[in-house]
XYZ file of C-alpha atoms in Angstrom:
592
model
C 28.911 -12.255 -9.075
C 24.987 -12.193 -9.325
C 22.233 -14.279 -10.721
C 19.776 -13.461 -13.798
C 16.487 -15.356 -13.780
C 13.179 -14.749 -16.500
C 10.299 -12.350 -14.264
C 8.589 -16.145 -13.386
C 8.072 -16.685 -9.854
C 10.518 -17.917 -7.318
C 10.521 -19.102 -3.917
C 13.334 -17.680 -1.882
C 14.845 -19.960 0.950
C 17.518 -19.797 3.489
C 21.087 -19.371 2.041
C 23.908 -20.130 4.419
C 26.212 -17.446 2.965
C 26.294 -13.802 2.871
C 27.561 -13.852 -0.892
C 25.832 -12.378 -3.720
C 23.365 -15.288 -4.495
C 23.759 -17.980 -5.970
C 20.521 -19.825 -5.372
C 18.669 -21.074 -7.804
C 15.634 -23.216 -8.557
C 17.650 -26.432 -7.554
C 17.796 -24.982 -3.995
C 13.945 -25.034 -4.466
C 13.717 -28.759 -5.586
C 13.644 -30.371 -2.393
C 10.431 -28.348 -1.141
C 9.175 -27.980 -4.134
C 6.420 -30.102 -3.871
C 5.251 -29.609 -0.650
C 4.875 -25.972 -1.184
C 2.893 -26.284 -4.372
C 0.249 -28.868 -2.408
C 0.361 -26.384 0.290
C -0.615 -23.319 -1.922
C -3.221 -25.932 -4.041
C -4.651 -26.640 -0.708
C -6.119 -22.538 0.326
C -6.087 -20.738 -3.223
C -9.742 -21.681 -3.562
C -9.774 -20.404 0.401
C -9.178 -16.648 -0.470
C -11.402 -14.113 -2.030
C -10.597 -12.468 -5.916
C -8.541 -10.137 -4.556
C -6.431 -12.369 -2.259
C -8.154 -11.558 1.525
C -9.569 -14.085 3.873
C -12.839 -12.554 4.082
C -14.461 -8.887 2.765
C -14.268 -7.333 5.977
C -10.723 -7.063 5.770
C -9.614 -3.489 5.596
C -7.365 -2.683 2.695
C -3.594 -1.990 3.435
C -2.110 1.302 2.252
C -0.414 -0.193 -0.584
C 0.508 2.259 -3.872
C -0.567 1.708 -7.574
C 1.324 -1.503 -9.637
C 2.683 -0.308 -12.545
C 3.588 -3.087 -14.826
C 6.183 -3.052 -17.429
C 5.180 -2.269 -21.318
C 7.869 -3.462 -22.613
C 11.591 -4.888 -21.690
C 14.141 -4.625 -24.522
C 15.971 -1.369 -23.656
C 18.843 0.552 -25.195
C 21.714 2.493 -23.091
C 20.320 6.115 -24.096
C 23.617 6.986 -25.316
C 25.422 4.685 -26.729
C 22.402 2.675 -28.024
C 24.277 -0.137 -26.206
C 21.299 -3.215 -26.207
C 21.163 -4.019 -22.223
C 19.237 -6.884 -20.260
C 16.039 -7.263 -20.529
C 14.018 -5.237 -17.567
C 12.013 -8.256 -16.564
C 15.466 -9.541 -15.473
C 15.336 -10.767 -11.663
C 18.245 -11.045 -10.059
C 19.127 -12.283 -6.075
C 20.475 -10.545 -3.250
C 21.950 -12.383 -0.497
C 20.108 -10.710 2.578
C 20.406 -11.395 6.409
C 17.720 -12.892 7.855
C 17.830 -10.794 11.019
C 20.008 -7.599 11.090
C 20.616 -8.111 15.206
C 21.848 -12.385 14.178
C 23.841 -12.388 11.099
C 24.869 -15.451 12.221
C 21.599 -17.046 10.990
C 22.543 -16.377 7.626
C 20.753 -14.874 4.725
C 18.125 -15.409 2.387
C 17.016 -14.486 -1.309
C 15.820 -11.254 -1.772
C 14.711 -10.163 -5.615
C 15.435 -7.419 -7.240
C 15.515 -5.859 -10.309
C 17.672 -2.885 -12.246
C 17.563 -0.545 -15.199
C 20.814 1.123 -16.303
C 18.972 3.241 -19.262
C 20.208 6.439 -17.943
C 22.956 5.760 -15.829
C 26.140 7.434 -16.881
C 29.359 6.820 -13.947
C 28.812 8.987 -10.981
C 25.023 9.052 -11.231
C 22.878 7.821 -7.859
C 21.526 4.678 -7.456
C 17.671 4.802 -7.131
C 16.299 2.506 -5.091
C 12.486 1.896 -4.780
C 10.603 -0.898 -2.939
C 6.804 -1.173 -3.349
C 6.621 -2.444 0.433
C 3.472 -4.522 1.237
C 3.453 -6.637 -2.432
C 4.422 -8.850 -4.450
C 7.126 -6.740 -6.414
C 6.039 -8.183 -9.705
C 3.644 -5.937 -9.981
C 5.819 -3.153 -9.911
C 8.648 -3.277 -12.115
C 7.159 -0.676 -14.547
C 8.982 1.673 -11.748
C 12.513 1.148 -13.293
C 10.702 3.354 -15.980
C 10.230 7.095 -16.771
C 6.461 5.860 -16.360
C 7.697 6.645 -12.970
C 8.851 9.186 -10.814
C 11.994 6.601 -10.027
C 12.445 6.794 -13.357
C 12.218 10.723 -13.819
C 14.933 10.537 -11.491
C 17.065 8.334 -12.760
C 16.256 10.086 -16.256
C 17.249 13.876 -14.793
C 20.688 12.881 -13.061
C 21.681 9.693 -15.501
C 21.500 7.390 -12.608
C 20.134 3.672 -12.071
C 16.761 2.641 -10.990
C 15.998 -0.643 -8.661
C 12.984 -2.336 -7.582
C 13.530 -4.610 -4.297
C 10.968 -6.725 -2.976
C 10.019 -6.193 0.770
C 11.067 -8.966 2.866
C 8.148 -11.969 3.492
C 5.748 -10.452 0.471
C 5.990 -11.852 -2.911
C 9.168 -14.683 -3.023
C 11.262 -12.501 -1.303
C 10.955 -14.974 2.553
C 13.587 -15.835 4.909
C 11.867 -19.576 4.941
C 9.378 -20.976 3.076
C 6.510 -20.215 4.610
C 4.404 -17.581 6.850
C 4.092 -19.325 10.120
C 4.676 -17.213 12.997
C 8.182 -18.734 13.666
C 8.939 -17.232 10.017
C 7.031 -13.811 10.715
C 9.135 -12.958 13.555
C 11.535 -11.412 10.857
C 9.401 -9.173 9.717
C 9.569 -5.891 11.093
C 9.562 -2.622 10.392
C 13.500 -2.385 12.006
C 13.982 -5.414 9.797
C 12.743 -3.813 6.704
C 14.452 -0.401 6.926
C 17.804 -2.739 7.495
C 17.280 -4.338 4.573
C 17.158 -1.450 2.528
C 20.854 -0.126 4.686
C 22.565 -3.400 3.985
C 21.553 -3.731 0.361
C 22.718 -0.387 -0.737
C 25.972 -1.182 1.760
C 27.074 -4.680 0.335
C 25.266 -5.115 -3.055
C 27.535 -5.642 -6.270
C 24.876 -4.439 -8.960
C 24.898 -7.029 -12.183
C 26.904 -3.773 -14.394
C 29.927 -2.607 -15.337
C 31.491 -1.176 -12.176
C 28.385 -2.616 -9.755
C 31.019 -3.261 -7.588
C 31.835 0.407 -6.791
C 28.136 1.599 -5.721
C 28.025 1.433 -2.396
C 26.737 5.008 -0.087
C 30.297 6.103 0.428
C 31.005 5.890 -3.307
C 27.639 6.881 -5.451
C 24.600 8.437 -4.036
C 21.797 6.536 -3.179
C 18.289 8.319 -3.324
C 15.481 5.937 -1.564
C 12.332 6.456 -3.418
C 8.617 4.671 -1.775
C 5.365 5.372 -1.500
C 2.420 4.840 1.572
C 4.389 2.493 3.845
C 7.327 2.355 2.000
C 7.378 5.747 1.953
C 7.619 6.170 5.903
C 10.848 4.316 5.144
C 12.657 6.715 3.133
C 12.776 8.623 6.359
C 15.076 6.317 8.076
C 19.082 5.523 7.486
C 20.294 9.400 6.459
C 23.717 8.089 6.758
C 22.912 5.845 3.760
C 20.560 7.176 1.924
C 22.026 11.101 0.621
C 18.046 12.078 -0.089
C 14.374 10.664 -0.319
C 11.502 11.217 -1.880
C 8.244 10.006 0.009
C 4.851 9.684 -1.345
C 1.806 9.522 0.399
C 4.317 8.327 3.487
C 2.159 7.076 6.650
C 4.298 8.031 9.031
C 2.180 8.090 12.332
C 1.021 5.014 13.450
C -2.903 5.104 15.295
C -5.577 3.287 16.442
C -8.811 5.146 16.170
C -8.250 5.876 12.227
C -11.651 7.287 11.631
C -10.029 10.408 9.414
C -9.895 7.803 6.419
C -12.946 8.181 5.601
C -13.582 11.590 6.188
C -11.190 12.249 3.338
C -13.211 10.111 1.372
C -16.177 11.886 2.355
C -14.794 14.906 1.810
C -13.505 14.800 -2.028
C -16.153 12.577 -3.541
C -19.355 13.489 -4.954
C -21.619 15.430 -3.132
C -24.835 13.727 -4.160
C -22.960 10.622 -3.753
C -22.147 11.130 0.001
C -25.243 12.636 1.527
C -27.168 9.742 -0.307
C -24.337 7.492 1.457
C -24.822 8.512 4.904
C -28.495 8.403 4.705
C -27.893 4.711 4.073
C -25.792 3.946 6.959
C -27.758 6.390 9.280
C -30.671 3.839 8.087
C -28.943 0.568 8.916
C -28.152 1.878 12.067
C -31.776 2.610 13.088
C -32.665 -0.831 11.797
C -30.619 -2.555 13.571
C -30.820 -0.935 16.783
C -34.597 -1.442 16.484
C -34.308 -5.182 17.643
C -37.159 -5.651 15.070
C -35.882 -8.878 13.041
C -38.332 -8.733 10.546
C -36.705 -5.467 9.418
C -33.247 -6.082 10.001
C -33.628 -9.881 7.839
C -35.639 -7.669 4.972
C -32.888 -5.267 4.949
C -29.812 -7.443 4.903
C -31.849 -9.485 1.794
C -32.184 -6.049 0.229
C -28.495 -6.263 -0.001
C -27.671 -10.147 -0.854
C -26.557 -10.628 2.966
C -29.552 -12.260 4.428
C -27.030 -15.362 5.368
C -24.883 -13.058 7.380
C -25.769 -14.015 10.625
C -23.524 -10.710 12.724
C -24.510 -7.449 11.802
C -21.439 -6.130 12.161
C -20.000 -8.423 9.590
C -23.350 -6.621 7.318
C -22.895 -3.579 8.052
C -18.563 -3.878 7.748
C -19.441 -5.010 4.289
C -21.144 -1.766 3.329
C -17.360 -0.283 3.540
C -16.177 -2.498 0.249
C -17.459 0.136 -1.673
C -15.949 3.222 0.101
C -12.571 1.326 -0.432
C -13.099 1.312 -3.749
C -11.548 5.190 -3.504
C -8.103 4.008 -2.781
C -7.633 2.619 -6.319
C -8.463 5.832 -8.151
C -6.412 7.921 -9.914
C -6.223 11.356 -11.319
C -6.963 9.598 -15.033
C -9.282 7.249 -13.297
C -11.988 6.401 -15.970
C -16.099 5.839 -15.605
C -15.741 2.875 -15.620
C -13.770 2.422 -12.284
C -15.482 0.731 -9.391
C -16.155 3.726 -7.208
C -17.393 5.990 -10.009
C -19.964 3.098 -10.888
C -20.940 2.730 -7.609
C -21.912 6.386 -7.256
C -23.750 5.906 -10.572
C -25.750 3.165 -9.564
C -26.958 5.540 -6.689
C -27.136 9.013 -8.497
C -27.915 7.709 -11.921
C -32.032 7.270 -12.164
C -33.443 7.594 -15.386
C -30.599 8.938 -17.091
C -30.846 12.139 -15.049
C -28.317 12.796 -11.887
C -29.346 13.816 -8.359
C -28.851 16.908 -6.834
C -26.428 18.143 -4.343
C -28.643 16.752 -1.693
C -28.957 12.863 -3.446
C -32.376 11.178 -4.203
C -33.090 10.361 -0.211
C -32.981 7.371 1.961
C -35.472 5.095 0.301
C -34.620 5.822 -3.138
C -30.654 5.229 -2.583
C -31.368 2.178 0.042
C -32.705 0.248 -2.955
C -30.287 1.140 -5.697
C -27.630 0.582 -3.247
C -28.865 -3.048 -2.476
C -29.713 -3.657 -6.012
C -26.049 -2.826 -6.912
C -24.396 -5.089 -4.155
C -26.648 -7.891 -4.800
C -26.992 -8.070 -8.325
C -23.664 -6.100 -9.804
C -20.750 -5.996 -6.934
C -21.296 -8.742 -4.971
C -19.834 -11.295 -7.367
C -16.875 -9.081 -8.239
C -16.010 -9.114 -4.258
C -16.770 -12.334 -3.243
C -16.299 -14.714 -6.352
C -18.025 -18.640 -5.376
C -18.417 -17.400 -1.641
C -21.998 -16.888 -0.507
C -22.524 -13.402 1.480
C -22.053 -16.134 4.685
C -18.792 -16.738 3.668
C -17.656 -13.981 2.226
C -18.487 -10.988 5.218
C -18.313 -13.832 8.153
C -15.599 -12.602 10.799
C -16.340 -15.002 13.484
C -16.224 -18.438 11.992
C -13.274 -21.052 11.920
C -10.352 -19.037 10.928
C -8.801 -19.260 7.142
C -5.426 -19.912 8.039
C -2.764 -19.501 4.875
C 0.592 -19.867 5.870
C 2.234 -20.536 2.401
C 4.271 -17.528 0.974
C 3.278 -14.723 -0.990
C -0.021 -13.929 0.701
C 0.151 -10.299 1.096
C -2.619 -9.685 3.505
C -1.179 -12.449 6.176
C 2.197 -10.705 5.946
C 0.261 -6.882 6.012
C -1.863 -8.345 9.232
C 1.174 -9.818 10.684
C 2.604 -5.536 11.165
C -0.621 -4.410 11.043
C -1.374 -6.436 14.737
C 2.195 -5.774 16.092
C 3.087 -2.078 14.941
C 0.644 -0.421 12.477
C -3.044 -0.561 13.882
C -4.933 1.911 10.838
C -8.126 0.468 12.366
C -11.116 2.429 10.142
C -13.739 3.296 12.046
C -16.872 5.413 12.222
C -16.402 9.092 12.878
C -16.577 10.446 16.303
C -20.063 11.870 17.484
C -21.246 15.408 15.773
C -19.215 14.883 12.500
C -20.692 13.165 9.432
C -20.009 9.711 8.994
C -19.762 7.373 5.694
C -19.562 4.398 7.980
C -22.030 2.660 10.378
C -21.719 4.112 13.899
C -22.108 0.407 14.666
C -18.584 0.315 13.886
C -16.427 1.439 16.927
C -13.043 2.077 17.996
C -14.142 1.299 21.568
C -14.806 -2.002 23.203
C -18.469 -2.704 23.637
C -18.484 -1.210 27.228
C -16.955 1.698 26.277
C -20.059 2.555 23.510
C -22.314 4.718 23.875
C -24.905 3.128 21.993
C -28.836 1.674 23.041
C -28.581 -0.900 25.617
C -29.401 -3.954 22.903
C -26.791 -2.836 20.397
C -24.421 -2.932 22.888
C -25.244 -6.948 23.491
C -25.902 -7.918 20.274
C -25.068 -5.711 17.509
C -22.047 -2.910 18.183
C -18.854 -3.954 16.420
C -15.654 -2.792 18.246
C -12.767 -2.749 15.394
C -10.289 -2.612 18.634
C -12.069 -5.975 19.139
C -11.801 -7.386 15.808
C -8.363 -6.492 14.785
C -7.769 -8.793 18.752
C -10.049 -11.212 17.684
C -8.447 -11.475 14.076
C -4.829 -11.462 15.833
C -5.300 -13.988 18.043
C -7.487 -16.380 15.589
C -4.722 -15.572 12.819
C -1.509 -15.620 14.860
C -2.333 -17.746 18.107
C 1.652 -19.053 18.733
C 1.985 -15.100 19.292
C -0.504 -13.995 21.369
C -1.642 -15.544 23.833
C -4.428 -12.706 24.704
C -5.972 -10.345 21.992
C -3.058 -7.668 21.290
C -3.410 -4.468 21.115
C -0.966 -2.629 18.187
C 1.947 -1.087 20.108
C 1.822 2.225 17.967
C 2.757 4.339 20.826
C 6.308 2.531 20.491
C 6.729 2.426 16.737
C 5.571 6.195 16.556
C 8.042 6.839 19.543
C 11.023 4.821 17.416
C 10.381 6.593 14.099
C 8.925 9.559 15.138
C 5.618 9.571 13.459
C 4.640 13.094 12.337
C 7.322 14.913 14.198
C 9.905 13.308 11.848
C 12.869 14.886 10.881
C 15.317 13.941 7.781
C 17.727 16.191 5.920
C 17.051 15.937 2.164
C 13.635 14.617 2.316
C 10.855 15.422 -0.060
C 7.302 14.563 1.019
C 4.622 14.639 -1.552
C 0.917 14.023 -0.505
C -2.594 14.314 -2.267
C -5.357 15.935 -1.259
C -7.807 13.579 -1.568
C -6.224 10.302 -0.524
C -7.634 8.622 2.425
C -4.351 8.186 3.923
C -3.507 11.754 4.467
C -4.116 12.633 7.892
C -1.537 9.846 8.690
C 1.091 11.885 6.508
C 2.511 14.797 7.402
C 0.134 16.932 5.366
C -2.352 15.635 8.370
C -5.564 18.311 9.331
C -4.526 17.257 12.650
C -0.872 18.075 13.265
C 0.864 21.019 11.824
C 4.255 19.884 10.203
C 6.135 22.654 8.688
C 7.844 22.575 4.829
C 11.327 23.540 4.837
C 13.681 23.580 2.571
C 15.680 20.819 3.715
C 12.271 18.584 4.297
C 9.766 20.350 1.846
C 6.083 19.246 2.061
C 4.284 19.454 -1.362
C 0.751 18.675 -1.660
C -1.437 18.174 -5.331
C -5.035 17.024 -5.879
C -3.763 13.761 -6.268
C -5.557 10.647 -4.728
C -2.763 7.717 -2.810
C 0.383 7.784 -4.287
C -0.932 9.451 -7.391
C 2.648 11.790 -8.266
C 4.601 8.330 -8.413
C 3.054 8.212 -11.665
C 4.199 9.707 -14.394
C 0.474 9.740 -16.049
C -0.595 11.485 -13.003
C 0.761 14.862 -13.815
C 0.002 15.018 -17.507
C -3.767 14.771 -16.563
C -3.169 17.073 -13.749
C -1.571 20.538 -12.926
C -1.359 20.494 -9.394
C 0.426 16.730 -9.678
C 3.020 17.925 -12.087
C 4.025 20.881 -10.200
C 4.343 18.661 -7.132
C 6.682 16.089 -9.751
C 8.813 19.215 -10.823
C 9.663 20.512 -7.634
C 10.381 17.333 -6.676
C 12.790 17.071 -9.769
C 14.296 20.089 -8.799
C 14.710 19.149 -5.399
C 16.560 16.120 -5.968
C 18.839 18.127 -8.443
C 20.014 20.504 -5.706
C 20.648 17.797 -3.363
C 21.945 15.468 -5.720
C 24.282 18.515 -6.804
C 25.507 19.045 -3.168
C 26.744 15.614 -3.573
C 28.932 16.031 -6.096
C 30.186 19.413 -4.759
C 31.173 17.790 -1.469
C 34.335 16.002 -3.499
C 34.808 17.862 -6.688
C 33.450 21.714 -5.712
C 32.180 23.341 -8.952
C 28.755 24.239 -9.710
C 25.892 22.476 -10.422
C 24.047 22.830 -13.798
C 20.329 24.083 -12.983
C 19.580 23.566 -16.979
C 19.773 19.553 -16.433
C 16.281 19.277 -14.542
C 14.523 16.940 -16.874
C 11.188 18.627 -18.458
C 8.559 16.112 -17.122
C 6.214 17.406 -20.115
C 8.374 16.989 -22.615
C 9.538 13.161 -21.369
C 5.286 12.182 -20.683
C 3.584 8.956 -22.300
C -0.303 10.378 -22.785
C -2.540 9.820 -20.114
C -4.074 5.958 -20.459
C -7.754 7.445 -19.434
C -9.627 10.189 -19.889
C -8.950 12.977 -17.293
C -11.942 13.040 -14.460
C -11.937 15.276 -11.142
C -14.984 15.814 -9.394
C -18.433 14.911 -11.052
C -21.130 17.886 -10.906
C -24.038 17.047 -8.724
């Protein structure tokens, strides 16, 4: 019936059957070898955190939450069940329009903790990552969990196709990555919940027509839950990026927005500064200012001032219990921090903030960001291209979508509103820029013309020009902000830099209903999937309670539709009452 492997990493190859799976490490055997010369070959290639170079931009890509423990009882009957760090295999089809190419391993794991007969199937897939990271989400540490917890169902974690060792073949070459779609994901998620027979007692009887299946995700796996109503009987989506763009300056005008005061005027005066300096043409100023910051090697300034966003990025990875020690709040420290005494709404001014901003890169961050790589290395978008093809390499995958469908290109804010970012940093091509004569020759950077310049140096068997994302046609396929799902709960946070892409956007006016309700907290990107998130703050655990008590109704209209009777309003789980204490110290905005 199904497979059960230990939570070590597998490689997942092409299996000629469309079976529950039966592969195994001898199917890896064979290649094997290879694979592991292969991956010895680049690791020492890719930055700490896995990317090419720093001037990648970060992908929208939700918390991991790791499992604390794995031996679990039935809650119950005290029944001991398998361990959570169980993997198991699902036999899926390599492309949803050619079953007849046959199917590969997809991994997944399952927690029947709560499940009782006639409870949904909860299905959650991280998206863009390896899904090892994730498997906490089977928990009540999550809001998969919560769910699962409330209406005695099952929770799943399934890995996204081509991230992690979930891969239709055995590597990432562009012959491989023409699988990987968004189509191709949202059919994966359809045919799993269609066909799988779940490793429990009566796993066979599961499928949409039989149990409901609620689709849980978060950022881009969030804009999935939207898709497949016929399948999936509701869906919760968090922080969901449903509208595909271009020009994505608005992500960090969020940024700008919610963080310190002191912290962002002092910010822009630095970037305001770099921008003079460079347009100047004087290279005696321009080399003493890219030494002030470790980067005198970095021969574009572009690729210098690009680097400056590391920091801002930083903001993606905070949470709600977020401590001092995270790297944005030190980074506003080492700028608003001087002598023990904090600056003032307005910061400490240019000069004082472009030193402790270069003495922080050079001496504190830059390490961190770019391990063994000088600042050369490490910023440099325009020498020979690092090329990775072997699997799990999340950010050749994320590229691969982000080239063909996704675009989220992060650029400097339009003219007359505040920027955090260097207005060297365009969405225009260079003629296009209205900027002095010599930046426009030597020193504008055009993230239009990067992101073709990446694609085509990255991916050159697929494009043979620079590409341009097609987000008019993935926005026109999915419907981008305008979507419209029965039994879909959106939840969004106020300060994540991913909001104007959701459909709590500034820009576009989507109306709450109660059939697709729109719920917005304080929270930062994906920050209500959490469980923690809401015991450190109010607004978060009134978003997780209506969300609850959302998923109650509709789960209650399910069972209704067969047996009539009336639901019971008293079985919405108390989210308080079922918290782990926060892990950090609550922090929400610093006083200037």
């Amino acid at each position: 019936m199904f497979e059960k492997a230990s939570a070590q990493p597998q490689l997942s190859f092409f299996s000629p059957s469309n079976t529950q799976v039966k592969t195994g490490f001898r199917k890896m055997l064979p290649v094997l070898p290879a694979l592991l010369l292969l991956a010895a070959t680049y690791v020492s290639a890719r930055l700490p955190d896995g990317r090419a170079h720093a001037n990648i931009q970060p992908m929208p890509v939700m918390e991991p939450l790791k499992l604390t423990y794995n031996n679990v009882q039935h809650f119950k009957t005290g029944e001991a069940l398998p361990s959570l760090d169980s993997v198991y295999y699902f036999n899926q089809l390599i492309d949803h329009n050619n079953p007849s190419l046959g199917t590969f391993s997809q991994r997944y794991w399952l927690s029947r903790e709560y499940y009782e007969p006639g409870g949904p199937m909860v299905l959650f897939t991280p998206g863009e990552s390896n899904a090892d990271e994730f498997t906490g989400y089977l928990t009540n540490m999550s809001m998969t969990g919560l769910i699962a917890q409330q209406e005695h169902g099952v929770t799943i974690v399934l890995e996204h196709r081509f991230f992690g060792y979930s891969n239709p073949y055995p590597d990432l070459s562009v012959a491989s990555l023409k699988y990987l779609t968004v189509q191709q994901g949202i059919d994966d998620l359809a045919y799993f919940a269609k066909t799988v027979k779940l490793p429990m007692p009566g796993g066979d009887r599961v499928s949409p027509d039989k149990a409901p299946w609620v689709l849980v995700g978060g950022s881009y796996s969030g804009a999935l839950t939207r898709n497949k109503p016929d399948v999936f009987w509701a869906g919760y989506a968090s922080s969901a990026v449903v509208e595909s763009i271009v020009d994505f300056w608005q992500y960090y005008d969020v940024i700008r927005q919610s963080m310190p005061q002191n912290c962002s005027a002092d910010v822009q005066a630095v970037v305001q500064h770099f921008d003079q300096v460079f347009n100047s043409g004087n290279q005696s100023a321009i080399y003493a200012l890219k030494d002030t910051f470790g980067m005198a090697d970095v021969e574009h300034l572009d690729d210098a001032v690009g680097a400056l966003r590391n920091n801002l990025w930083d903001w993606q990875k905070l949470n709600p219990y977020s401590g001092q020690d995270a790297a944005f709040y030190q980074f506003c420290d080492a700028l608003e921090v001087k002598n023990g005494k904090r600056a003032p709404a307005a910061g400490w001014g240019v000069d004082y903030a472009v030193k402790a901003w270069g003495s922080y890169f050079k001496n504190t961050y830059m390490h961190s960001l770019c391990g063994d790589y000088d600042a050369g290395s490490c910023f440099d978008t325009y020498g020979t291209p690092y090329i990775d093809t072997s699997v799990d390499q999340w950010s050749r995958s994320w590229q691969w979508m982000v080239c063909n469908e996704m675009g989220f290109l992060q650029d400097s804010a339009p003219a007359g509103t505040p920027t955090l970012v260097s207005r060297l940093i365009q969405p225009q091509n260079t003629e296009e820029a209205s900027v002095p004569p010599f930046a426009l020759t030597i020193l504008l950077m055009s993230m239009l013309a990067f992101l073709q310049r990446y694609c085509a140096r990255q991916f050159p068997e697929a494009f043979s020009s620079p590409p341009v994302p097609n987000v008019q046609k993935t926005n026109a396929a999915y419907q981008g902000w305008d979507v419209k799902s029965d039994r879909l709960f959106f939840a969004n946070g106020k300060r994540d830099p991913w909001r104007d892409v959701t459909v709590s956007s500034d820009f576009h006016t989507v109306a709450s209903t109660a059939r697709q309700p729109i719920v917005m907290g304080n929270g930062f990107h994906t920050s209500d999937l959490l469980t923690d998130s809401g015991y450190v703050d109010p607004s978060i655990a009134s978003l997780q309670k209506q969300g609850l008590a959302y998923m109650h109704t509709w789960l209650g209209e399910w069972k209704n539709r067969s047996h009539g009777g009336k639901q019971d309003a008293a079985a919405v789980v108390d989210v308080d009452a079922g918290r782990v204490p926060g892990r950090f110290v609550a922090r929400s905005e610093w006083a200037s």
